[in-house]
C-alpha positions as MATLAB code, in Angstrom:
seq = 'MLLYIHGFNSSPLSDKGLVTAQFIAEHYPELNFRQPQLPSTPREAMELLSGLVESALEDGETLTYIGSSLGGYFASYLAEKYGGRAVLVNPAVTPFELFDGFIGQQYNPYIDECYQVLPEHKDQLAAFNTDVILNPDRFLVLLQSGDEVLDYRQAVQKYHCCQLLIQSGGDHSFVGYEKQMHSICQFLFS';
ca = [
      61.044  111.632  107.215;
      62.106  108.152  108.785;
      61.095  107.823  112.469;
      62.643  104.581  114.304;
      60.784  103.961  117.087;
      62.442  101.896  119.770;
      60.538   99.530  122.042;
      59.924   99.105  126.035;
      63.250   99.580  127.938;
      65.418  100.304  124.842;
      66.838  103.177  123.053;
      68.201  104.312  119.747;
      71.639  102.176  121.330;
      70.077   98.839  120.669;
      71.290   96.565  118.096;
      68.198   97.422  115.704;
      68.864  100.889  116.240;
      72.633  101.148  115.441;
      72.094   99.016  112.495;
      68.909  101.196  111.155;
      71.173  104.482  111.737;
      74.217  103.143  109.919;
      72.409  101.603  107.134;
      70.423  104.990  106.466;
      73.629  106.854  106.839;
      75.258  104.802  104.091;
      72.426  104.475  101.921;
      70.143  107.199  102.643;
      72.406  110.297  103.976;
      70.197  112.923  102.634;
      66.819  111.517  104.721;
      65.686  113.237  107.373;
      66.104  110.187  109.967;
      65.019  110.734  113.396;
      65.736  108.461  116.209;
      64.595  109.885  119.551;
      65.047  108.609  123.161;
      61.298  107.987  124.108;
      60.314  109.201  127.389;
      59.382  106.371  129.956;
      55.861  107.402  129.954;
      53.388  106.541  127.270;
      51.877  110.096  127.237;
      54.997  111.867  126.901;
      56.525  109.341  124.286;
      53.697  109.920  121.870;
      53.699  113.762  122.657;
      57.379  113.608  121.267;
      56.778  111.271  118.361;
      53.653  113.253  117.303;
      55.350  116.683  117.776;
      58.083  115.171  115.135;
      55.440  113.604  112.890;
      53.456  117.232  112.636;
      56.820  119.268  112.260;
      57.774  117.169  109.410;
      54.340  117.307  107.969;
      54.570  121.227  108.078;
      57.530  121.082  106.223;
      56.004  118.636  103.602;
      58.107  115.625  104.302;
      56.667  112.070  103.325;
      56.129  110.247  106.688;
      58.009  106.768  106.885;
      58.267  104.519  110.136;
      59.970  101.686  111.803;
      58.877  100.458  114.735;
      60.386   97.688  117.172;
      58.160   96.102  120.008;
      56.374   98.711  121.663;
      57.941  101.140  119.017;
      55.583   99.151  116.552;
      52.680   99.591  118.442;
      53.342  103.621  118.660;
      54.267  103.280  114.794;
      50.946  101.924  114.042;
      49.031  104.551  115.856;
      51.102  107.149  113.840;
      50.847  105.839  110.507;
      47.087  105.193  111.125;
      46.761  108.982  112.184;
      49.174  110.673  110.165;
      49.488  108.562  107.387;
      52.854  107.136  105.827;
      54.188  103.646  105.740;
      55.373  101.832  108.533;
      57.587   98.488  108.788;
      56.757   96.998  112.233;
      59.380   94.484  113.702;
      57.858   91.910  116.003;
      55.290   94.581  117.236;
      53.487   94.595  120.459;
      49.709   94.411  119.704;
      47.981   95.039  122.997;
      50.768   95.997  125.319;
      48.437   97.576  127.824;
      47.272   94.148  128.430;
      50.533   92.809  129.725;
      51.430   96.341  131.660;
      50.368   94.924  135.313;
      53.673   92.798  135.328;
      55.437   96.041  134.666;
      54.187   98.327  137.520;
      56.858   99.253  139.878;
      60.471  100.090  139.547;
      62.108   99.694  135.927;
      65.629  100.046  134.711;
      66.859  101.118  131.178;
      70.185   99.803  130.905;
      70.733  101.567  127.484;
      70.358  104.819  129.282;
      71.213  103.898  132.719;
      67.671  105.298  133.852;
      65.415  103.997  136.614;
      61.813  104.965  136.666;
      58.328  103.928  137.718;
      56.019  102.281  135.857;
      52.419  103.542  137.425;
      48.813  102.066  137.053;
      47.777  105.026  135.063;
      50.485  104.481  132.466;
      48.305  101.243  131.065;
      45.311  103.668  130.222;
      47.497  105.983  128.483;
      48.891  103.246  126.360;
      45.759  101.978  125.555;
      44.624  105.314  124.313;
      46.915  104.682  121.339;
      45.481  101.298  120.078;
      44.270  100.878  116.546;
      41.907   97.851  117.174;
      41.483   97.586  113.392;
      43.990   98.666  110.394;
      41.932  100.761  108.297;
      44.986  101.428  105.814;
      46.798   97.747  105.357;
      48.790   99.023  102.206;
      50.565  101.121  104.667;
      52.214   98.351  106.564;
      55.072   95.454  106.312;
      55.178   93.659  109.339;
      58.421   91.417  110.143;
      57.760   88.430  112.828;
      59.782   85.776  114.149;
      57.713   83.079  115.462;
      60.441   82.449  118.377;
      59.601   85.827  119.982;
      60.180   84.788  123.595;
      58.570   88.341  124.666;
      55.163   88.699  122.454;
      53.167   86.030  120.824;
      53.633   86.705  117.283;
      50.391   85.071  116.299;
      48.134   87.854  117.949;
      50.237   90.132  115.212;
      49.180   87.941  112.465;
      45.955   87.925  113.548;
      45.768   91.837  113.587;
      47.855   92.382  110.544;
      46.790   89.474  108.787;
      45.549   91.835  105.636;
      48.926   93.768  105.428;
      52.294   92.491  104.011;
      53.756   90.010  106.337;
      57.191   88.393  106.431;
      56.950   85.443  108.968;
      60.040   83.945  109.954;
      60.419   80.548  111.772;
      62.393   80.746  115.122;
      64.337   83.958  115.875;
      63.539   85.658  118.944;
      62.167   88.861  120.119;
      65.069   90.997  118.772;
      64.533   89.688  115.198;
      67.912   87.705  114.312;
      69.148   88.672  111.204;
      67.644   92.091  111.186;
      70.477   93.975  109.116;
      69.386   91.603  106.206;
      66.275   92.938  105.960;
      67.155   96.510  105.529;
      67.364   96.511  101.706;
      63.651   95.229  101.523;
      62.395   97.405  104.280;
      63.533  100.774  102.762;
      62.342   99.066   99.454;
      58.836   99.262  101.074;
      59.020  102.469  102.770;
      60.505  104.466   99.960;
      59.185  102.727   96.601;
];
């Protein structure tokens, strides 16, 4: 199973989500590809993701993940807890430290949803932190130094023992993501 995990205020309908779905459909049509729309609260999001992973394990499937931004944070937790390989794209490292700036009403334009970020969501998110990467061979981390949302150096520090691809420039969306799909799949499926 390949589980694509989108970021905060995003969706499977984001550019990366659509590129990933199209590439997998063309090149790996037999793959169990899951790309859920995450609930807006961290606890509910992880319950959904964990349920998908546990079902895949019960079916004897190999686990793989692609996580973008906050989805990379979730993918780190899942790969460390359940196993499998993960590609993290400009991942959030300690998103709970940034949450105070998002408390209150939020709007997700991809799904036309208004929702509330509450103070308790910060603690929910912190519960999924992986302070230390215990299985660095499970991770490929794609970073662009021009990320305007997250400081890529935090990810370099956390994932220094993992396979890293650091590109100069770019932005949080990871410019040229589509050009990385072959190497992403090679890492995940080899």
